[in-house]
Amino acid sequence: MVLIHKMYVKNVLFIHHSPSDNTKKLSKHLQFKIKKLNPNTNLIVSKATETNIDSFNSIDGVIIGTTENFGYMSGLTKDFFDRTYEGLQNKMAGLPIFYYIRAGLDGNGCKIGIDKILTGLKWRQVLPPLILKGKWNNDFILRLEEKSLTFVNGIEMGIY
């Protein structure tokens, strides 16, 4: 008997705050690569301001992209968590997540804040966060591509 493994389409929610030309480059490249290389993934793109509890219906994983502002996550990313935290707490336990920070400083304050929120939500970080710090470097795009594709491939294959 031959067993055939059927791939099911996975839904990955990409929540981002991309206020500058460079952060827009990051989010657009991520979207392009995932859509091009992962036909079994439905990438649902949502700005942080537009994301709500209903955005999480039938989601298999989450990618969050934020900037670092004043040593913390962007205000709009924080607003997303403020609006959805209670509604998502204990309802999405174990949800695989990967996030990245475009940091002008070191990204540590932003990372600490997001990690605390994710712990409270009981979401599962399956990859360490990617902190793209310092002056803009075109290498940031390739580093984000590698991590994002690793995350999405893991979701597709059922590893995460």
Coordinates of C-alpha atoms in Angstrom, one line a residue:
M1 CA 0.0 0.0 0.0
V2 CA 1.3 3.4 -0.9
L3 CA 0.6 6.3 1.4
I4 CA 0.2 9.7 -0.2
H5 CA 0.9 12.7 2.0
K6 CA -1.5 15.4 1.0
M7 CA -0.4 19.0 1.6
Y8 CA -3.0 21.2 3.0
V9 CA -2.9 25.0 2.5
K10 CA -1.7 26.7 5.6
N11 CA -2.7 30.2 6.6
V12 CA 0.1 32.5 7.9
L13 CA -0.9 35.9 9.2
F14 CA 1.8 38.6 8.5
I15 CA 1.2 41.6 10.8
H16 CA 3.5 44.5 10.1
H17 CA 4.2 48.1 10.7
S18 CA 6.3 49.4 7.8
P19 CA 6.4 53.2 8.0
S20 CA 9.6 53.9 6.0
D21 CA 10.8 53.1 2.6
N22 CA 13.3 50.6 3.9
T23 CA 10.7 48.8 6.2
K24 CA 8.4 48.7 3.2
K25 CA 11.1 47.0 1.2
L26 CA 11.4 44.4 3.9
S27 CA 7.7 43.6 4.1
K28 CA 7.2 43.6 0.3
H29 CA 10.1 41.3 -0.2
L30 CA 8.9 38.9 2.4
Q31 CA 5.4 38.9 0.8
F32 CA 6.8 38.3 -2.7
K33 CA 9.2 35.5 -1.7
I34 CA 6.6 33.6 0.4
K35 CA 3.9 33.8 -2.3
K36 CA 6.4 32.8 -5.0
L37 CA 8.1 29.9 -3.2
N38 CA 5.4 28.6 -1.0
P39 CA 2.3 27.7 -3.0
N40 CA 0.8 25.8 -0.1
T41 CA 0.8 28.9 2.1
N42 CA -1.9 31.5 2.1
L43 CA -0.1 34.6 3.3
I44 CA -2.6 37.0 4.9
V45 CA -1.0 40.4 5.1
S46 CA -2.4 42.8 7.6
K47 CA -1.2 46.2 8.8
A48 CA -0.9 46.4 12.6
T49 CA -3.7 49.0 12.6
E50 CA -6.1 46.7 10.8
T51 CA -5.4 43.5 12.7
N52 CA -8.0 42.3 15.2
I53 CA -9.2 39.2 16.9
D54 CA -11.1 38.0 13.9
S55 CA -7.9 38.1 11.9
F56 CA -6.8 35.0 13.7
N57 CA -9.6 32.7 12.4
S58 CA -8.0 29.6 10.9
I59 CA -4.4 30.8 11.3
D60 CA -1.6 28.3 11.5
G61 CA 1.2 30.7 12.2
V62 CA 2.1 34.4 12.6
I63 CA 4.9 36.6 11.5
I64 CA 5.2 40.1 13.1
G65 CA 7.3 42.9 11.7
T66 CA 7.9 46.0 13.7
T67 CA 10.2 48.9 14.1
E68 CA 12.0 49.9 17.2
N69 CA 10.9 53.3 18.5
F70 CA 12.6 54.9 21.4
G71 CA 14.0 51.5 22.5
Y72 CA 10.6 49.8 22.4
M73 CA 8.2 48.3 19.8
S74 CA 6.4 50.7 17.6
G75 CA 3.3 52.4 19.0
L76 CA 1.1 50.7 16.4
T77 CA 2.5 47.3 17.2
K78 CA 1.9 47.9 20.9
D79 CA -1.7 49.1 19.9
F80 CA -2.3 45.8 18.1
F81 CA -1.3 43.9 21.2
D82 CA -3.4 46.2 23.5
R83 CA -6.5 45.7 21.4
T84 CA -6.3 42.0 21.0
Y85 CA -4.4 40.6 24.1
E86 CA -7.4 39.8 26.3
G87 CA -9.4 38.2 23.4
L88 CA -6.5 36.1 22.3
Q89 CA -5.1 35.1 25.7
N90 CA -5.5 31.4 26.3
K91 CA -7.3 31.0 22.9
M92 CA -4.3 30.6 20.7
A93 CA -1.9 28.8 23.0
G94 CA 0.9 27.2 21.1
L95 CA 0.5 29.3 18.0
P96 CA 3.8 29.3 16.1
I97 CA 5.3 32.8 15.7
F98 CA 8.4 34.4 14.3
Y99 CA 9.0 38.1 14.5
Y100 CA 11.5 40.6 13.3
I101 CA 12.6 44.1 14.5
R102 CA 14.0 46.9 12.3
A103 CA 16.1 48.5 15.0
G104 CA 18.0 51.8 14.9
L105 CA 19.4 51.0 18.3
D106 CA 20.1 47.5 19.6
G107 CA 16.5 46.2 19.6
N108 CA 16.8 44.7 23.1
G109 CA 14.0 46.8 24.7
C110 CA 11.7 45.9 21.9
K111 CA 12.6 42.2 22.1
I112 CA 12.0 42.1 25.8
G113 CA 8.6 43.8 25.5
I114 CA 7.4 41.5 22.7
D115 CA 8.7 38.3 24.4
K116 CA 6.8 39.2 27.6
I117 CA 3.6 39.6 25.6
L118 CA 4.1 36.4 23.7
T119 CA 4.7 34.5 27.0
G120 CA 1.4 35.8 28.3
L121 CA -0.4 34.8 25.1
K122 CA 1.3 31.4 25.3
W123 CA 2.4 31.7 21.7
R124 CA 5.4 29.5 20.7
Q125 CA 8.5 31.2 19.3
V126 CA 9.9 28.6 16.9
L127 CA 12.7 30.8 15.7
P128 CA 14.7 33.4 17.6
P129 CA 13.6 36.9 16.7
L130 CA 15.5 38.6 13.9
I131 CA 16.9 42.0 15.0
L132 CA 18.0 44.1 12.0
K133 CA 20.0 46.8 13.8
G134 CA 21.9 49.8 13.0
K135 CA 22.2 51.7 9.7
W136 CA 20.3 50.2 6.8
N137 CA 22.0 47.4 5.1
N138 CA 20.7 45.6 2.0
D139 CA 21.7 42.3 3.7
F140 CA 18.7 42.8 5.9
I141 CA 16.4 41.7 3.1
L142 CA 18.3 38.4 2.6
R143 CA 18.4 37.7 6.3
L144 CA 14.7 38.3 6.6
E145 CA 14.0 36.2 3.6
E146 CA 16.0 33.2 5.0
K147 CA 14.2 33.3 8.4
S148 CA 10.8 33.9 7.0
L149 CA 11.1 31.0 4.5
T150 CA 12.4 28.7 7.2
F151 CA 9.3 29.6 9.3
V152 CA 6.8 29.2 6.5
N153 CA 8.4 25.9 5.3
G154 CA 8.2 24.6 8.9
I155 CA 4.5 25.6 9.0
E156 CA 3.8 23.9 5.7
M157 CA 5.6 20.7 6.7
G158 CA 3.8 20.5 10.1
I159 CA 7.1 20.9 12.0
Y160 CA 5.8 23.8 14.0

